Coordinates of C-alpha atoms and ligand atoms in Angstrom, one line a residue:
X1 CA -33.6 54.0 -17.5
X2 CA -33.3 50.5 -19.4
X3 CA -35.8 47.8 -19.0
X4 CA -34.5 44.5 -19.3
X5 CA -36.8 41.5 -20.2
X6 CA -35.6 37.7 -20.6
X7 CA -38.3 36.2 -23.3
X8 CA -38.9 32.6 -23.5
X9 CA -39.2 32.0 -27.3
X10 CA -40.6 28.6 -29.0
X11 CA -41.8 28.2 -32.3
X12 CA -44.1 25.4 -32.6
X13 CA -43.0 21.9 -31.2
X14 CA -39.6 23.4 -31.8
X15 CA -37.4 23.9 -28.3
X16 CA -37.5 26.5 -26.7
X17 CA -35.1 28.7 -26.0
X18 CA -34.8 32.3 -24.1
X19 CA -33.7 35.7 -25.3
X20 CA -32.9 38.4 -23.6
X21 CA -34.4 42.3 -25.1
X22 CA -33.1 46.1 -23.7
X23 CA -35.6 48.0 -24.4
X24 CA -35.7 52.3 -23.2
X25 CA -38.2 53.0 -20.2
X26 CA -40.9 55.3 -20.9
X27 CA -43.1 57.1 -18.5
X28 CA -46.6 54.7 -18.0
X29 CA -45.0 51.6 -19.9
X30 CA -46.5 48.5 -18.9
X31 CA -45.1 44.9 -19.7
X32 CA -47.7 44.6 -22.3
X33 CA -46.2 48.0 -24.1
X34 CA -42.9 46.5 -23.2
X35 CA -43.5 43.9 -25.7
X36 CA -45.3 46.1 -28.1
X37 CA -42.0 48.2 -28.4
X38 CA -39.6 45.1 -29.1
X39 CA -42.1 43.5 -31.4
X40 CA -42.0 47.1 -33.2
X41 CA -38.5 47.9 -33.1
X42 CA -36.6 45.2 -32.5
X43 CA -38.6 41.1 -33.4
X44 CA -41.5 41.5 -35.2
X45 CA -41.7 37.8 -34.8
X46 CA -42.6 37.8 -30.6
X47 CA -45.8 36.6 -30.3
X48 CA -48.4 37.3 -27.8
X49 CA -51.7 37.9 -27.1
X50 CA -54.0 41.0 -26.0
X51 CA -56.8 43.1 -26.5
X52 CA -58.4 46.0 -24.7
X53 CA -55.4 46.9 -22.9
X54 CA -57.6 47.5 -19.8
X55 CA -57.4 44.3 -17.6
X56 CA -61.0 43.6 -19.2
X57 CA -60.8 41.1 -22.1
X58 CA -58.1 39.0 -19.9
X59 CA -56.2 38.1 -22.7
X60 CA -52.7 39.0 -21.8
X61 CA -51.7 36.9 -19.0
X62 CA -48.2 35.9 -19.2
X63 CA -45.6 34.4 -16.3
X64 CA -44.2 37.3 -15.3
X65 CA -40.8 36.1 -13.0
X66 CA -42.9 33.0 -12.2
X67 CA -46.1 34.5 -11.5
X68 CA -49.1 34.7 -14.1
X69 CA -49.9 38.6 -14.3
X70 CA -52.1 40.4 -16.8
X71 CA -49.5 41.9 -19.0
X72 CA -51.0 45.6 -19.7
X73 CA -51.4 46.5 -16.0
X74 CA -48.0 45.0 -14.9
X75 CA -46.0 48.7 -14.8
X76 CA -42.6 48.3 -15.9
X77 CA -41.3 51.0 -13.5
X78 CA -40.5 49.3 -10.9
X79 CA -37.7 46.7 -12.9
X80 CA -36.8 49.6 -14.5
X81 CA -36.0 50.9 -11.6
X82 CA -34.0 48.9 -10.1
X83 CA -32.2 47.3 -12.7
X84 CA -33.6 44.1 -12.2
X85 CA -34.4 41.6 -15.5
X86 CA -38.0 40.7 -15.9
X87 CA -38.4 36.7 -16.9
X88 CA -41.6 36.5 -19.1
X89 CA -42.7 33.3 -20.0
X90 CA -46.3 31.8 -21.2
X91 CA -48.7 30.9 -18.8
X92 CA -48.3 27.2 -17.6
X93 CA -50.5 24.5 -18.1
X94 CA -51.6 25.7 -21.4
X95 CA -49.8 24.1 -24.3
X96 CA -47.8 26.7 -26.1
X97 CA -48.7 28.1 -29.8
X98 CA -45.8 30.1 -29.9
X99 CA -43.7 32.1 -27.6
X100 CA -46.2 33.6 -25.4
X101 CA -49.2 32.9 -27.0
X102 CA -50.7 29.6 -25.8
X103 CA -53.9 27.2 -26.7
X104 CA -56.9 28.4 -24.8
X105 CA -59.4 26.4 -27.1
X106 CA -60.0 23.9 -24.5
X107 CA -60.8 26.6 -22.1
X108 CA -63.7 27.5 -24.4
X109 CA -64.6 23.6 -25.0
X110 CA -65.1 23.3 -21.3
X111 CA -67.3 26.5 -20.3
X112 CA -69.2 25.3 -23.3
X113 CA -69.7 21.2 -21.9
X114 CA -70.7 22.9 -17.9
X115 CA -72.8 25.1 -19.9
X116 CA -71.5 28.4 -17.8
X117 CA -74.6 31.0 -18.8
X118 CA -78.2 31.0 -17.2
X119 CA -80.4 28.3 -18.7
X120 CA -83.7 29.2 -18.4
X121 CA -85.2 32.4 -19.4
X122 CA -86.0 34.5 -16.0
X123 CA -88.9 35.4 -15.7
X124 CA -87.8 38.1 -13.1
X125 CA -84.6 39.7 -14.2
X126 CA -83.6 41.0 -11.3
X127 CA -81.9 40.3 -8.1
X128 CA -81.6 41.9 -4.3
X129 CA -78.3 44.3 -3.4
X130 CA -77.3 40.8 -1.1
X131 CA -77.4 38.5 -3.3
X132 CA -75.3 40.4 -6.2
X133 CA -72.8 41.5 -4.1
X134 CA -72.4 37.9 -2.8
X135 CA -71.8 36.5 -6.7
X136 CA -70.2 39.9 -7.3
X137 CA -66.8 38.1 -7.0
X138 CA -67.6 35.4 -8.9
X139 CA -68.9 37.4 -11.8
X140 CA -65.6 39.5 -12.0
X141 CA -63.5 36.7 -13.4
X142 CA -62.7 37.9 -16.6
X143 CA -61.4 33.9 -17.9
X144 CA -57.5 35.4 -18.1
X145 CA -56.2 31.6 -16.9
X146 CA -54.3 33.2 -14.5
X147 CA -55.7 30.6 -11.9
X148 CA -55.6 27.6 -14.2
X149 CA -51.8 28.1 -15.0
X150 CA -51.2 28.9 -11.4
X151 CA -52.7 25.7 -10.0
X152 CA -51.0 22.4 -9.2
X153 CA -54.2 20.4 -9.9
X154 CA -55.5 21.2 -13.3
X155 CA -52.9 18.5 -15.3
X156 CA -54.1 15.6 -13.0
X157 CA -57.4 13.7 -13.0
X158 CA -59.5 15.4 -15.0
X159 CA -60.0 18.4 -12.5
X160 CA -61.5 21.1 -14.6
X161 CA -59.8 23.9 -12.3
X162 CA -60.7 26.8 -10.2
X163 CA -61.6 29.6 -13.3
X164 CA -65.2 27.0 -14.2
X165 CA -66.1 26.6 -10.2
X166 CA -65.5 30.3 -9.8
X167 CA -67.6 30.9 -12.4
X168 CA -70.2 28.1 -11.5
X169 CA -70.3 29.2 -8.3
X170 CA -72.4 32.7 -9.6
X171 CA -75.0 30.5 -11.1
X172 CA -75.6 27.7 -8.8
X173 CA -76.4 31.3 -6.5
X174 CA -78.3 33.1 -8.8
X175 CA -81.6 32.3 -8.2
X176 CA -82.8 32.8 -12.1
X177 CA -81.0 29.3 -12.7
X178 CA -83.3 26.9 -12.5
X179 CA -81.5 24.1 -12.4
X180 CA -79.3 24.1 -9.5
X181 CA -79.4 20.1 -8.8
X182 CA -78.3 19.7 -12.2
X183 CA -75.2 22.0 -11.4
X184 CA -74.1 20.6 -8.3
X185 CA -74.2 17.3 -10.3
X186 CA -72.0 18.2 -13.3
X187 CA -69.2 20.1 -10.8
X188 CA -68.9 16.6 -9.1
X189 CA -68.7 14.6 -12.6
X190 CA -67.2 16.9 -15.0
X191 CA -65.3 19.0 -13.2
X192 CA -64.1 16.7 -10.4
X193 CA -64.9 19.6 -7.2
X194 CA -63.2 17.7 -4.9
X195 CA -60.0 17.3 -6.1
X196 CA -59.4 21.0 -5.2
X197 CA -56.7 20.7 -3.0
X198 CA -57.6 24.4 -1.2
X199 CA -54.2 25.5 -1.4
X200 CA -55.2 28.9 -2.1
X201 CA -53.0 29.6 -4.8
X202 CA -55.5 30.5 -6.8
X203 CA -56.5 33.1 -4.6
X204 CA -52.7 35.0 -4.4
X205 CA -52.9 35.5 -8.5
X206 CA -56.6 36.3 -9.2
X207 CA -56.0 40.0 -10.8
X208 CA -59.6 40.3 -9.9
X209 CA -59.6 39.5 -6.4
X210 CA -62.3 36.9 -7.6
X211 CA -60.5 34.5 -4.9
X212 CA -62.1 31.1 -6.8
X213 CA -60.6 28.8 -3.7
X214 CA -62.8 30.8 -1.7
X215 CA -65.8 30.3 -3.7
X216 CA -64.8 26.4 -4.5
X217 CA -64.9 25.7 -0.5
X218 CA -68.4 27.8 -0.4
X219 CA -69.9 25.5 -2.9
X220 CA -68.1 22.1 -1.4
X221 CA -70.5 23.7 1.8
X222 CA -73.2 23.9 -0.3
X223 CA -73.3 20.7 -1.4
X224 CA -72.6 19.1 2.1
X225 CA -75.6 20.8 3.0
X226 CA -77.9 19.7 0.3
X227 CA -76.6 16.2 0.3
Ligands
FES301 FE1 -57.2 42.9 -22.0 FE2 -54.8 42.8 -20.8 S1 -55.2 43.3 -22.9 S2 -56.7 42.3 -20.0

């Protein structure tokens, strides 16, 4: 069997353009060994990110015919299977480095400026079986992008984006934080909560089944409450 795999390709602020690889099918591949095998044997110019090859460090998300997936647990098998040729583009709302690999600093800029990581030093370390399987979700995300680039709100107004509530939503929970007022305050300023439009979209691509609409529409309740 053949895999077939349309690339879109840019170099810089150069235009992009796509190319199309044939590449052999082998038993297990993924799309993340897919693009190992051309950048080996065919362009060792295609560019792309990844890591543990696991679905842990969340580094290889790529549009995979529209969708963001996480490239290394995408199997191949199925395209191969049927013939069918696999678009692969970068992940979207993410300016482009080069071809697949994108800019993620800002990503970083921004869990550092909502200061996503317990503040104060617990002074019990531990929490009940409820309440970790409650932020269980939220602590799952693994920061791939995959609902950043997937939702229709993060270019406009300053909306920081579903990956930081999902994430923010663990701490304004956990009850070692001891600054949950000041939490609830920075998601409305910096982060622009309500502009969440809850069209779930976020939900669909989540390769973690984190579902960060979910948790966004927990904390809006949360703060209706306490306000
Ligand atoms: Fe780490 Fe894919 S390489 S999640």
């Amino acid at each position: 069997m053949v895999l077939r795999l349309k690339i879109r390709r840019q170099e810089g602020t150069k235009e992009a353009y796509y190319q199309r690889f044939e590449i052999p099918y082998q038993e297990g591949m993924t799309l993340l060994s897919a693009l190992q095998k051309i950048k080996e044997d065919i362009d060792p110019s295609l560019s792309f990110r990844h890591f543990c090859r696991a679905g842990i460090c969340g580094t290889c998300t790529i549009m995979v015919n529209g969708f963001p997936k996480l490239a290394c647990k995408e199997q191949a098998l199925p395209y191969a299977l049927f013939g069918e040729e696999v678009l692969i583009e970068p992940i979207r709302n993410f300016k482009v480095i080069r071809d697949l690999a994108v800019d993620n600093e800002g990503v970083i800029e921004r869990v550092k400026s909502l200061r996503l990581w317990i503040r104060e030093q617990a002074k019990d370390p531990r929490i009940n079986p409820e309440l970790s399987r409650k932020i269980e979700n939220s602590a799952d995300c693994i920061l791939c992008l995959a609902c950043q680039s997937y939702c229709p709100q993060v270019l406009e107004e300053n909306y920081a984006g579903p990956l930081f509530f999902a994430k923010l939503f663990r701490f304004f929970q956990d009850p070692r934080e001891e600054e949950k007022e000041l939490r609830v305050n920075q998601a409305i300023k910096e982060g622009n909560l309500y502009h969440c439009l809850s069209c779930n979209k976020c939900n669909l691509v989540c390769p973690k089944e984190v579902e960060p609409a979910t948790l966004i529409r927990e904390l809006m309740q949360s703060m209706d409450v306490a306000s």
